Amino acid sequence: MSPPQQPTTINPNSLKIRLAYRFLHSLNNLNSKRSNLDDNQIHQQTSHRIKISAYSSMAYVTGSRRAWSRAILKKIRNRGVLRPRINHRLHARFTRKRNSNYPNPKREYLDPFGNSGQEVKLRKLVPGAETLDACDLLDETADYVKSLATLVEVMKNLVDLYSTI
Amino acid sequence: MNQGFRPAFFNENDDHQQLQTMFTSGLVHETPGLNMIVKPDPGMEDSWAGFDQFGYGFMNQNSVLKMTNSSVSPKKRKADKGHTLQVVSEKEKKTKGCSERDSKIIKPRNSNNNNNSNNSKASTNASSKDKSKASEVQKPDYIHVRARRGQATDSHSLAERVRREKISERMRFLQDLVPGCNKITGKAGMLDEIINYVQSLQKQVEFLSMKLATVNPEIDFNIDNIFMNEMFESPTSEFPANACSSANSAYFDQLSSWDQSISYRGLDMGINSAEMGLIRRTVSSPVSISETFMDSSCYNQIQPTAVWDADLQNLYKMEFEQGTLIPFQSHQFSGSNEASNLKMET
């Protein structure tokens, strides 16, 4: 895989810069958290956390204008916050409400590519793309791929940096 | 004389225009009347003078038509002029009496031949443009969906076609994004490639995060301070800095580059400076300098070994404790940190 082309112009608001900043920020937070905790944490857990922070920073940078970033942010938020105990009745009502708000199931049956297996696969890969139609799916995929490539680039640079020092 | 001939010829029979547009799409029709006028005829060169007069007659008749026809585009006129000019020149040659040239003269007028001579092309383009222009004028806010021959024209299939075009456009966009996707034709293959690429990227993220966890960056540089006001729009300043030979200079360079949000080579920069040691680098770009970044404590933290000139430090402190963003231009922070020429501009 070849990394995407490096921007020749210097843009302070470029995706890469913001992503790097955000990611470093979250890494720093992670570090400080870990220093508070014991050192007997498993390596896997750490890497998992780093991964999550990477994704979350990617989503954060993209903001809420994309479906995939919204999905990631929502997932992380729901995961991160400990759920308070709620009244069962309230809870039931809440879930029912959400179910009624569930988007039109008809839209899932669109089959633009002839073979829907690939499309289903793609929907699984791109977060939050389960309920989009084909055009939006492709749009989201393009954006997702772009920022994912940027993230990979940033992470690679970081790994290089840390391994040289 | 000839100026009027061509437009007259065009405007006189609109059928001819339509024919020409049809010819461009490859349909060959023949109308007897047209052939009579334009068909290259060996006998014509003998009666060329008569033909010319015929042309003049056309002109005289149809100049009125031309005047009345207000929708003649300037482009068309231009093309016509070029055409007539060529005709004139050809005619001059024709006086020498050459039959090939004669056919050449006729050719531009004769669209039956499907020839690619510039004149006929230009004129047909002009005429078709005229037509499209007219339609645009009629319906300015209207998404033009055109059904080709044999395609269905009911609204559903038109909408479907628009949607498919949209999808293929997106696919093209994706094709540019995903490397190695250019060679593959067909949506299925491209989708496969895209899926593979996304998967590989996700795996890479996982792998890299594992690696980051192993590398374990225990160095806590103070990102908060440095990136405090990271996205300021600020005046440009030149910051040519000699990389210090100490290992920490890598950090300094990297961080400063981040802070300037320059990232020419973004994160690579630290590595470069670590490797190259004393290579002077010039960075000229919009710089945002936050107060906290220029705090001397920050300097101390970043660059413990580098000994900065006390005066310089004080200067910085003094300036930045005012809380103003100062564009500064400093020349040559040498390796021994002598602030030889330090220019401050406010």
CSV table of N, CA, C and O in Angstrom, one decimal, chain A residues 1-2 6 10-13 17-18 20-21 23-25 27-28 31 34 43 46-47 50-51 54-55 110 112-113 115 118-119 121-122 125 134-136 138-139 141-142 144-146 148-149 151-152 154-165, chain B residues 163 166-167 170-171 173-174 177-179 187-189 191-192 194-195 197-202 204-206 208-217 219-221 223-224 227 230-231 233 251 254 258 261-268 270-271 284-285:
chain,number,residue,atom,x,y,z
A,1,MET,N,0.8,-1.2,0.0
A,1,MET,CA,0.0,0.0,0.0
A,1,MET,C,0.9,1.2,0.0
A,1,MET,O,1.8,1.3,0.7
A,2,SER,N,0.6,2.2,-0.8
A,2,SER,CA,1.3,3.4,-0.8
A,2,SER,C,0.5,4.5,-0.1
A,2,SER,O,-0.7,4.5,-0.2
A,6,GLN,N,1.4,13.5,-0.2
A,6,GLN,CA,1.5,14.5,0.8
A,6,GLN,C,1.1,15.8,0.3
A,6,GLN,O,1.4,16.1,-0.9
A,10,ILE,N,1.0,24.2,2.6
A,10,ILE,CA,1.0,24.2,4.0
A,10,ILE,C,-0.4,24.7,4.5
A,10,ILE,O,-0.7,25.9,4.3
A,11,ASN,N,-1.1,23.9,5.1
A,11,ASN,CA,-2.5,24.3,5.5
A,11,ASN,C,-2.6,24.0,7.0
A,11,ASN,O,-2.6,22.8,7.4
A,12,PRO,N,-2.7,25.0,7.8
A,12,PRO,CA,-2.8,24.8,9.2
A,12,PRO,C,-4.1,24.0,9.6
A,12,PRO,O,-4.1,23.4,10.7
A,13,ASN,N,-5.1,24.2,8.8
A,13,ASN,CA,-6.3,23.5,9.2
A,13,ASN,C,-6.5,22.2,8.5
A,13,ASN,O,-7.6,21.6,8.4
A,17,ILE,N,-3.0,17.7,10.2
A,17,ILE,CA,-2.5,18.4,11.4
A,17,ILE,C,-3.5,18.3,12.5
A,17,ILE,O,-3.1,18.0,13.7
A,18,ARG,N,-4.7,18.5,12.2
A,18,ARG,CA,-5.7,18.4,13.3
A,18,ARG,C,-5.8,17.1,13.9
A,18,ARG,O,-5.9,16.9,15.1
A,20,ALA,N,-3.3,14.9,13.9
A,20,ALA,CA,-2.1,14.6,14.7
A,20,ALA,C,-2.2,15.2,16.1
A,20,ALA,O,-1.9,14.6,17.1
A,21,TYR,N,-2.7,16.5,16.1
A,21,TYR,CA,-2.9,17.2,17.3
A,21,TYR,C,-3.8,16.4,18.3
A,21,TYR,O,-3.5,16.2,19.4
A,23,PHE,N,-4.8,13.4,18.2
A,23,PHE,CA,-4.3,12.0,18.6
A,23,PHE,C,-3.3,12.1,19.7
A,23,PHE,O,-3.3,11.4,20.6
A,24,LEU,N,-2.4,13.1,19.5
A,24,LEU,CA,-1.4,13.3,20.5
A,24,LEU,C,-2.0,13.7,21.8
A,24,LEU,O,-1.6,13.2,22.9
A,25,HIS,N,-3.0,14.5,21.7
A,25,HIS,CA,-3.7,14.9,22.9
A,25,HIS,C,-4.3,13.7,23.6
A,25,HIS,O,-4.1,13.6,24.8
A,27,LEU,N,-3.4,10.6,23.3
A,27,LEU,CA,-2.4,9.8,23.8
A,27,LEU,C,-1.8,10.3,25.1
A,27,LEU,O,-1.5,9.5,26.0
A,28,ASN,N,-1.7,11.6,25.2
A,28,ASN,CA,-1.2,12.2,26.4
A,28,ASN,C,-2.1,11.9,27.6
A,28,ASN,O,-1.7,11.6,28.7
A,31,ASN,N,-1.7,8.5,28.6
A,31,ASN,CA,-0.5,8.3,29.4
A,31,ASN,C,-0.6,8.7,30.8
A,31,ASN,O,-0.2,8.0,31.7
A,34,ARG,N,-2.7,6.3,32.7
A,34,ARG,CA,-2.0,5.1,33.0
A,34,ARG,C,-1.0,5.3,34.1
A,34,ARG,O,-0.7,4.4,34.9
A,43,HIS,N,-0.6,-5.5,28.0
A,43,HIS,CA,-0.2,-4.7,26.8
A,43,HIS,C,-1.3,-4.6,25.8
A,43,HIS,O,-1.5,-3.6,25.1
A,46,THR,N,-3.6,-1.9,26.5
A,46,THR,CA,-3.1,-0.6,26.1
A,46,THR,C,-3.3,-0.3,24.6
A,46,THR,O,-3.7,0.8,24.2
A,47,SER,N,-2.9,-1.3,23.9
A,47,SER,CA,-3.0,-1.1,22.4
A,47,SER,C,-4.5,-0.9,22.0
A,47,SER,O,-4.8,-0.1,21.1
A,50,ILE,N,-5.3,2.6,22.7
A,50,ILE,CA,-4.7,3.5,21.7
A,50,ILE,C,-5.5,3.4,20.5
A,50,ILE,O,-5.7,4.5,19.8
A,51,LYS,N,-5.9,2.2,20.1
A,51,LYS,CA,-6.7,2.1,18.9
A,51,LYS,C,-8.0,2.9,19.0
A,51,LYS,O,-8.4,3.7,18.1
A,54,ALA,N,-7.3,6.5,18.8
A,54,ALA,CA,-7.1,6.9,17.4
A,54,ALA,C,-8.3,7.1,16.6
A,54,ALA,O,-8.5,8.1,15.9
A,55,TYR,N,-9.2,6.1,16.7
A,55,TYR,CA,-10.5,6.2,16.0
A,55,TYR,C,-11.3,7.4,16.5
A,55,TYR,O,-11.9,8.1,15.7
A,110,LEU,N,-31.9,-1.7,-1.2
A,110,LEU,CA,-31.3,-1.2,-2.4
A,110,LEU,C,-30.1,-2.0,-2.8
A,110,LEU,O,-29.3,-2.4,-2.0
A,112,PRO,N,-27.6,-1.6,-5.7
A,112,PRO,CA,-27.1,-0.9,-6.9
A,112,PRO,C,-26.1,-1.6,-7.6
A,112,PRO,O,-25.9,-1.4,-8.8
A,113,PHE,N,-25.4,-2.5,-7.0
A,113,PHE,CA,-24.2,-3.1,-7.6
A,113,PHE,C,-24.4,-4.4,-8.2
A,113,PHE,O,-23.4,-5.0,-8.7
A,115,ASN,N,-24.4,-7.3,-7.2
A,115,ASN,CA,-24.2,-8.3,-6.2
A,115,ASN,C,-24.2,-7.6,-4.8
A,115,ASN,O,-23.3,-6.8,-4.6
A,118,GLN,N,-21.1,-7.8,-1.7
A,118,GLN,CA,-20.0,-6.8,-1.5
A,118,GLN,C,-20.5,-5.6,-0.7
A,118,GLN,O,-19.9,-5.0,0.1
A,119,GLU,N,-21.7,-5.2,-1.1
A,119,GLU,CA,-22.3,-4.0,-0.5
A,119,GLU,C,-22.5,-4.2,1.0
A,119,GLU,O,-22.2,-3.4,1.8
A,121,LYS,N,-20.8,-6.2,2.8
A,121,LYS,CA,-19.5,-6.2,3.4
A,121,LYS,C,-19.0,-4.8,3.7
A,121,LYS,O,-18.5,-4.5,4.7
A,122,LEU,N,-19.2,-4.0,2.7
A,122,LEU,CA,-18.8,-2.6,2.8
A,122,LEU,C,-19.6,-1.9,3.9
A,122,LEU,O,-19.0,-1.1,4.7
A,125,LEU,N,-18.1,-2.7,7.1
A,125,LEU,CA,-16.7,-2.1,7.3
A,125,LEU,C,-16.8,-0.7,7.7
A,125,LEU,O,-16.1,-0.2,8.6
A,134,ALA,N,-27.3,3.8,-1.4
A,134,ALA,CA,-26.0,3.5,-2.1
A,134,ALA,C,-25.1,4.7,-2.3
A,134,ALA,O,-23.9,4.6,-2.1
A,135,CYS,N,-25.7,5.8,-2.8
A,135,CYS,CA,-24.9,6.9,-3.1
A,135,CYS,C,-24.2,7.4,-1.8
A,135,CYS,O,-23.0,7.7,-1.8
A,136,ASP,N,-25.0,7.5,-0.7
A,136,ASP,CA,-24.4,8.0,0.5
A,136,ASP,C,-23.4,7.0,1.0
A,136,ASP,O,-22.4,7.4,1.6
A,138,LEU,N,-21.4,5.2,-0.7
A,138,LEU,CA,-20.1,5.5,-1.4
A,138,LEU,C,-19.5,6.8,-1.0
A,138,LEU,O,-18.3,6.8,-0.8
A,139,ASP,N,-20.3,7.8,-0.7
A,139,ASP,CA,-19.8,9.0,-0.2
A,139,ASP,C,-19.0,8.8,1.1
A,139,ASP,O,-17.9,9.2,1.3
A,141,THR,N,-17.9,6.1,2.3
A,141,THR,CA,-16.8,5.3,2.2
A,141,THR,C,-15.6,6.1,1.7
A,141,THR,O,-14.5,5.9,2.2
A,142,ALA,N,-15.8,7.0,0.8
A,142,ALA,CA,-14.7,7.8,0.3
A,142,ALA,C,-14.1,8.6,1.4
A,142,ALA,O,-12.9,8.7,1.6
A,144,TYR,N,-14.4,8.2,4.6
A,144,TYR,CA,-13.8,7.3,5.6
A,144,TYR,C,-12.4,6.8,5.2
A,144,TYR,O,-11.5,6.8,6.0
A,145,VAL,N,-12.3,6.4,4.0
A,145,VAL,CA,-11.0,5.9,3.5
A,145,VAL,C,-10.0,7.1,3.5
A,145,VAL,O,-8.9,6.8,4.0
A,146,LYS,N,-10.4,8.2,3.2
A,146,LYS,CA,-9.5,9.4,3.2
A,146,LYS,C,-8.9,9.6,4.6
A,146,LYS,O,-7.7,9.7,4.8
A,148,LEU,N,-9.0,7.6,7.1
A,148,LEU,CA,-8.3,6.5,7.7
A,148,LEU,C,-6.9,6.4,7.1
A,148,LEU,O,-6.0,6.1,7.9
A,149,ALA,N,-6.7,6.8,5.9
A,149,ALA,CA,-5.4,6.8,5.3
A,149,ALA,C,-4.5,7.9,6.0
A,149,ALA,O,-3.4,7.6,6.3
A,151,LEU,N,-5.0,8.9,9.1
A,151,LEU,CA,-4.7,8.4,10.4
A,151,LEU,C,-3.5,7.4,10.4
A,151,LEU,O,-2.6,7.5,11.2
A,152,VAL,N,-3.5,6.5,9.4
A,152,VAL,CA,-2.5,5.6,9.3
A,152,VAL,C,-1.1,6.3,9.1
A,152,VAL,O,-0.1,5.9,9.7
A,154,VAL,N,-0.3,9.3,10.0
A,154,VAL,CA,0.1,10.0,11.3
A,154,VAL,C,0.6,9.0,12.2
A,154,VAL,O,1.7,9.2,12.9
A,155,MET,N,0.0,7.8,12.3
A,155,MET,CA,0.4,6.8,13.3
A,155,MET,C,1.8,6.3,12.9
A,155,MET,O,2.6,6.0,13.8
A,156,LYS,N,1.9,6.1,11.6
A,156,LYS,CA,3.2,5.6,11.2
A,156,LYS,C,4.3,6.5,11.5
A,156,LYS,O,5.4,6.1,12.0
A,157,ASN,N,4.1,7.8,11.3
A,157,ASN,CA,5.1,8.8,11.6
A,157,ASN,C,5.4,8.8,13.1
A,157,ASN,O,6.6,8.9,13.5
A,158,LEU,N,4.4,8.7,13.9
A,158,LEU,CA,4.5,8.7,15.3
A,158,LEU,C,5.4,7.5,15.7
A,158,LEU,O,6.3,7.6,16.6
A,159,VAL,N,5.1,6.3,15.2
A,159,VAL,CA,5.8,5.1,15.5
A,159,VAL,C,7.3,5.3,15.2
A,159,VAL,O,8.2,4.9,15.9
A,160,ASP,N,7.5,5.8,14.0
A,160,ASP,CA,8.9,6.0,13.5
A,160,ASP,C,9.6,7.0,14.5
A,160,ASP,O,10.7,6.7,14.9
A,161,LEU,N,8.9,8.0,14.9
A,161,LEU,CA,9.5,9.0,15.8
A,161,LEU,C,9.9,8.4,17.1
A,161,LEU,O,11.0,8.5,17.6
A,162,TYR,N,8.9,7.6,17.6
A,162,TYR,CA,9.2,7.1,19.0
A,162,TYR,C,10.2,6.0,18.9
A,162,TYR,O,11.0,5.8,19.9
A,163,SER,N,10.3,5.3,17.8
A,163,SER,CA,11.3,4.2,17.8
A,163,SER,C,12.7,4.7,17.5
A,163,SER,O,13.7,4.1,17.8
A,164,THR,N,12.8,5.9,16.9
A,164,THR,CA,14.1,6.4,16.7
A,164,THR,C,14.7,7.1,17.9
A,164,THR,O,15.9,7.1,18.2
A,165,ILE,N,13.8,7.6,18.8
A,165,ILE,CA,14.3,8.3,20.0
A,165,ILE,C,14.6,7.3,21.0
A,165,ILE,O,13.8,6.4,21.3
B,163,ARG,N,-29.6,8.3,-10.9
B,163,ARG,CA,-29.0,7.8,-9.7
B,163,ARG,C,-27.8,6.9,-10.0
B,163,ARG,O,-26.8,7.0,-9.4
B,166,LYS,N,-24.9,9.1,-10.7
B,166,LYS,CA,-24.4,9.5,-9.4
B,166,LYS,C,-23.4,8.5,-8.8
B,166,LYS,O,-22.3,8.8,-8.4
B,167,ILE,N,-23.9,7.3,-8.8
B,167,ILE,CA,-23.1,6.2,-8.2
B,167,ILE,C,-21.8,6.0,-8.9
B,167,ILE,O,-20.8,5.9,-8.3
B,170,ARG,N,-19.4,8.7,-8.0
B,170,ARG,CA,-18.8,8.4,-6.7
B,170,ARG,C,-17.7,7.3,-6.8
B,170,ARG,O,-16.7,7.4,-6.2
B,171,MET,N,-18.1,6.4,-7.6
B,171,MET,CA,-17.1,5.3,-7.8
B,171,MET,C,-15.8,5.8,-8.4
B,171,MET,O,-14.7,5.4,-8.0
B,173,PHE,N,-14.7,8.7,-8.0
B,173,PHE,CA,-14.0,9.5,-6.9
B,173,PHE,C,-13.2,8.5,-6.0
B,173,PHE,O,-12.1,8.7,-5.7
B,174,LEU,N,-13.9,7.4,-5.7
B,174,LEU,CA,-13.3,6.4,-4.9
B,174,LEU,C,-12.1,5.8,-5.6
B,174,LEU,O,-11.1,5.4,-5.0
B,177,LEU,N,-9.1,7.6,-4.9
B,177,LEU,CA,-8.6,7.5,-3.5
B,177,LEU,C,-7.9,6.2,-3.3
B,177,LEU,O,-6.9,6.2,-2.6
B,178,VAL,N,-8.4,5.1,-3.8
B,178,VAL,CA,-7.9,3.8,-3.5
B,178,VAL,C,-6.7,3.5,-4.5
B,178,VAL,O,-7.0,3.6,-5.7
B,179,PRO,N,-5.6,3.3,-4.0
B,179,PRO,CA,-4.5,3.0,-4.9
B,179,PRO,C,-4.6,1.6,-5.6
B,179,PRO,O,-5.1,0.7,-4.9
B,187,LYS,N,-17.6,-2.5,-11.6
B,187,LYS,CA,-17.9,-2.0,-10.3
B,187,LYS,C,-17.6,-3.1,-9.3
B,187,LYS,O,-17.2,-2.8,-8.1
B,188,ALA,N,-17.8,-4.4,-9.6
B,188,ALA,CA,-17.6,-5.4,-8.7
B,188,ALA,C,-16.1,-5.5,-8.2
B,188,ALA,O,-15.8,-5.5,-7.0
B,189,GLY,N,-15.3,-5.5,-9.2
B,189,GLY,CA,-13.8,-5.5,-8.9
B,189,GLY,C,-13.4,-4.4,-8.1
B,189,GLY,O,-12.6,-4.5,-7.1
B,191,LEU,N,-15.2,-2.6,-6.1
B,191,LEU,CA,-15.8,-2.7,-4.8
B,191,LEU,C,-14.9,-3.6,-3.9
B,191,LEU,O,-14.6,-3.4,-2.8
B,192,ASP,N,-14.5,-4.7,-4.6
B,192,ASP,CA,-13.6,-5.7,-3.9
B,192,ASP,C,-12.3,-5.0,-3.4
B,192,ASP,O,-11.9,-5.1,-2.3
B,194,ILE,N,-11.8,-1.8,-3.0
B,194,ILE,CA,-12.1,-0.8,-1.9
B,194,ILE,C,-12.3,-1.5,-0.6
B,194,ILE,O,-11.7,-1.1,0.5
B,195,ILE,N,-13.0,-2.6,-0.6
B,195,ILE,CA,-13.2,-3.4,0.7
B,195,ILE,C,-11.8,-3.8,1.2
B,195,ILE,O,-11.5,-3.7,2.4
B,197,TYR,N,-9.0,-2.6,0.7
B,197,TYR,CA,-8.2,-1.4,1.1
B,197,TYR,C,-8.6,-1.0,2.5
B,197,TYR,O,-7.8,-0.7,3.4
B,198,VAL,N,-9.9,-0.9,2.7
B,198,VAL,CA,-10.4,-0.4,4.0
B,198,VAL,C,-10.0,-1.4,5.1
B,198,VAL,O,-9.6,-1.0,6.1
B,199,GLN,N,-10.1,-2.7,4.7
B,199,GLN,CA,-9.7,-3.7,5.7
B,199,GLN,C,-8.3,-3.6,6.1
B,199,GLN,O,-7.9,-3.6,7.2
B,200,SER,N,-7.5,-3.4,5.0
B,200,SER,CA,-6.0,-3.3,5.3
B,200,SER,C,-5.7,-2.1,6.1
B,200,SER,O,-4.9,-2.1,7.0
B,201,LEU,N,-6.4,-1.0,5.8
B,201,LEU,CA,-6.2,0.2,6.6
B,201,LEU,C,-6.6,0.0,8.1
B,201,LEU,O,-5.8,0.4,9.0
B,202,GLN,N,-7.7,-0.7,8.3
B,202,GLN,CA,-8.1,-0.9,9.7
B,202,GLN,C,-7.1,-1.8,10.4
B,202,GLN,O,-6.8,-1.6,11.5
B,204,GLN,N,-4.0,-2.0,9.7
B,204,GLN,CA,-2.8,-1.2,9.9
B,204,GLN,C,-3.0,-0.4,11.2
B,204,GLN,O,-2.0,-0.2,11.9
B,205,VAL,N,-4.2,0.2,11.3
B,205,VAL,CA,-4.4,1.0,12.5
B,205,VAL,C,-4.2,0.1,13.8
B,205,VAL,O,-3.6,0.6,14.7
B,206,GLU,N,-4.7,-1.1,13.7
B,206,GLU,CA,-4.6,-2.0,14.8
B,206,GLU,C,-3.1,-2.3,15.1
B,206,GLU,O,-2.6,-2.1,16.3
B,208,LEU,N,-0.5,-0.6,14.2
B,208,LEU,CA,0.3,0.5,14.6
B,208,LEU,C,0.0,0.9,16.1
B,208,LEU,O,0.8,1.4,16.8
B,209,SER,N,-1.3,0.7,16.5
B,209,SER,CA,-1.6,1.0,17.8
B,209,SER,C,-0.9,0.0,18.8
B,209,SER,O,-0.4,0.4,19.8
B,210,MET,N,-0.8,-1.2,18.3
B,210,MET,CA,0.0,-2.2,19.1
B,210,MET,C,1.4,-1.7,19.2
B,210,MET,O,2.1,-1.8,20.3
B,211,LYS,N,1.9,-1.3,18.1
B,211,LYS,CA,3.3,-0.9,18.1
B,211,LYS,C,3.5,0.3,19.0
B,211,LYS,O,4.5,0.4,19.7
B,212,LEU,N,2.6,1.2,18.9
B,212,LEU,CA,2.7,2.4,19.8
B,212,LEU,C,2.7,2.0,21.2
B,212,LEU,O,3.4,2.6,22.1
B,213,ALA,N,1.9,1.0,21.5
B,213,ALA,CA,1.8,0.6,22.9
B,213,ALA,C,3.1,0.0,23.4
B,213,ALA,O,3.5,0.1,24.5
B,214,THR,N,3.8,-0.7,22.4
B,214,THR,CA,5.0,-1.3,22.8
B,214,THR,C,6.1,-0.3,22.9
B,214,THR,O,7.0,-0.4,23.8
B,215,VAL,N,6.1,0.7,22.0
B,215,VAL,CA,7.1,1.7,22.1
B,215,VAL,C,7.0,2.5,23.3
B,215,VAL,O,8.0,2.9,23.9
B,216,ASN,N,5.8,2.7,23.8
B,216,ASN,CA,5.5,3.2,25.1
B,216,ASN,C,6.1,4.6,25.2
B,216,ASN,O,7.2,4.8,25.9
B,217,PRO,N,5.5,5.6,24.7
B,217,PRO,CA,6.1,6.9,24.8
B,217,PRO,C,6.0,7.5,26.2
B,217,PRO,O,5.0,8.0,26.6
B,219,ILE,N,7.9,9.8,27.3
B,219,ILE,CA,8.2,11.2,27.3
B,219,ILE,C,6.9,12.0,27.2
B,219,ILE,O,6.2,11.9,26.2
B,220,ASP,N,6.7,12.7,28.2
B,220,ASP,CA,5.5,13.6,28.3
B,220,ASP,C,5.8,15.0,27.9
B,220,ASP,O,6.1,15.8,28.7
B,221,PHE,N,5.8,15.2,26.6
B,221,PHE,CA,5.9,16.7,26.3
B,221,PHE,C,4.6,17.3,26.5
B,221,PHE,O,3.6,16.7,26.3
B,223,ILE,N,1.9,18.9,25.5
B,223,ILE,CA,1.2,19.2,24.2
B,223,ILE,C,0.2,20.3,24.5
B,223,ILE,O,0.0,21.2,23.6
B,224,ASP,N,-0.4,20.3,25.7
B,224,ASP,CA,-1.4,21.3,26.0
B,224,ASP,C,-0.9,22.7,25.8
B,224,ASP,O,-1.5,23.5,25.2
B,227,PHE,N,0.1,23.4,22.1
B,227,PHE,CA,-1.0,23.5,21.1
B,227,PHE,C,-2.1,24.4,21.5
B,227,PHE,O,-3.2,24.3,21.0
B,230,GLU,N,-3.5,26.7,18.8
B,230,GLU,CA,-2.8,26.2,17.7
B,230,GLU,C,-3.3,26.7,16.4
B,230,GLU,O,-2.6,26.8,15.4
B,231,MET,N,-4.5,27.1,16.3
B,231,MET,CA,-5.1,27.4,15.0
B,231,MET,C,-5.3,28.9,14.8
B,231,MET,O,-6.3,29.3,14.2
B,233,GLU,N,-4.8,32.4,13.2
B,233,GLU,CA,-4.4,33.1,12.0
B,233,GLU,C,-3.4,34.2,12.4
B,233,GLU,O,-3.8,35.1,13.2
B,251,TYR,N,13.0,17.0,19.5
B,251,TYR,CA,11.8,17.4,20.0
B,251,TYR,C,11.4,18.8,19.7
B,251,TYR,O,10.3,19.1,19.4
B,254,GLN,N,10.4,19.3,16.2
B,254,GLN,CA,9.2,18.7,15.9
B,254,GLN,C,8.0,19.5,16.5
B,254,GLN,O,7.0,19.8,15.8
B,258,TRP,N,5.1,21.5,14.8
B,258,TRP,CA,3.7,21.3,15.0
B,258,TRP,C,2.9,22.5,15.4
B,258,TRP,O,1.8,22.8,15.0
B,261,SER,N,2.0,24.7,13.1
B,261,SER,CA,1.1,23.9,12.3
B,261,SER,C,1.5,24.0,10.8
B,261,SER,O,0.7,24.3,10.0
B,262,ILE,N,2.7,23.7,10.6
B,262,ILE,CA,3.3,23.8,9.3
B,262,ILE,C,3.2,22.4,8.7
B,262,ILE,O,2.7,22.2,7.6
B,263,SER,N,3.8,21.5,9.4
B,263,SER,CA,3.9,20.2,8.9
B,263,SER,C,4.3,20.1,7.4
B,263,SER,O,3.6,19.5,6.6
B,264,TYR,N,5.3,20.9,7.2
B,264,TYR,CA,5.8,20.4,5.9
B,264,TYR,C,6.5,19.2,6.3
B,264,TYR,O,7.4,19.2,7.1
B,265,ARG,N,6.1,18.1,5.9
B,265,ARG,CA,6.5,16.8,6.3
B,265,ARG,C,6.0,16.5,7.7
B,265,ARG,O,6.5,15.4,8.2
B,266,GLY,N,5.2,17.3,8.2
B,266,GLY,CA,4.6,17.0,9.5
B,266,GLY,C,5.4,16.3,10.5
B,266,GLY,O,6.3,16.8,11.1
B,267,LEU,N,5.1,15.1,10.7
B,267,LEU,CA,5.7,14.3,11.8
B,267,LEU,C,7.1,13.8,11.5
B,267,LEU,O,7.8,13.4,12.3
B,268,ASP,N,7.4,13.8,10.2
B,268,ASP,CA,8.7,13.3,9.8
B,268,ASP,C,9.8,14.2,10.3
B,268,ASP,O,11.0,13.8,10.4
B,270,GLY,N,10.8,15.6,13.1
B,270,GLY,CA,11.6,15.3,14.2
B,270,GLY,C,12.7,14.2,13.8
B,270,GLY,O,13.8,14.3,14.2
B,271,ILE,N,12.3,13.3,13.1
B,271,ILE,CA,13.2,12.2,12.7
B,271,ILE,C,14.3,12.8,11.9
B,271,ILE,O,15.4,12.4,12.0
B,284,SER,N,9.3,28.9,6.4
B,284,SER,CA,8.6,30.2,6.4
B,284,SER,C,7.1,29.9,6.1
B,284,SER,O,6.7,29.4,5.1
B,285,SER,N,6.4,30.3,7.1
B,285,SER,CA,4.9,30.0,7.0
B,285,SER,C,4.2,30.8,8.1
B,285,SER,O,4.8,31.4,8.9
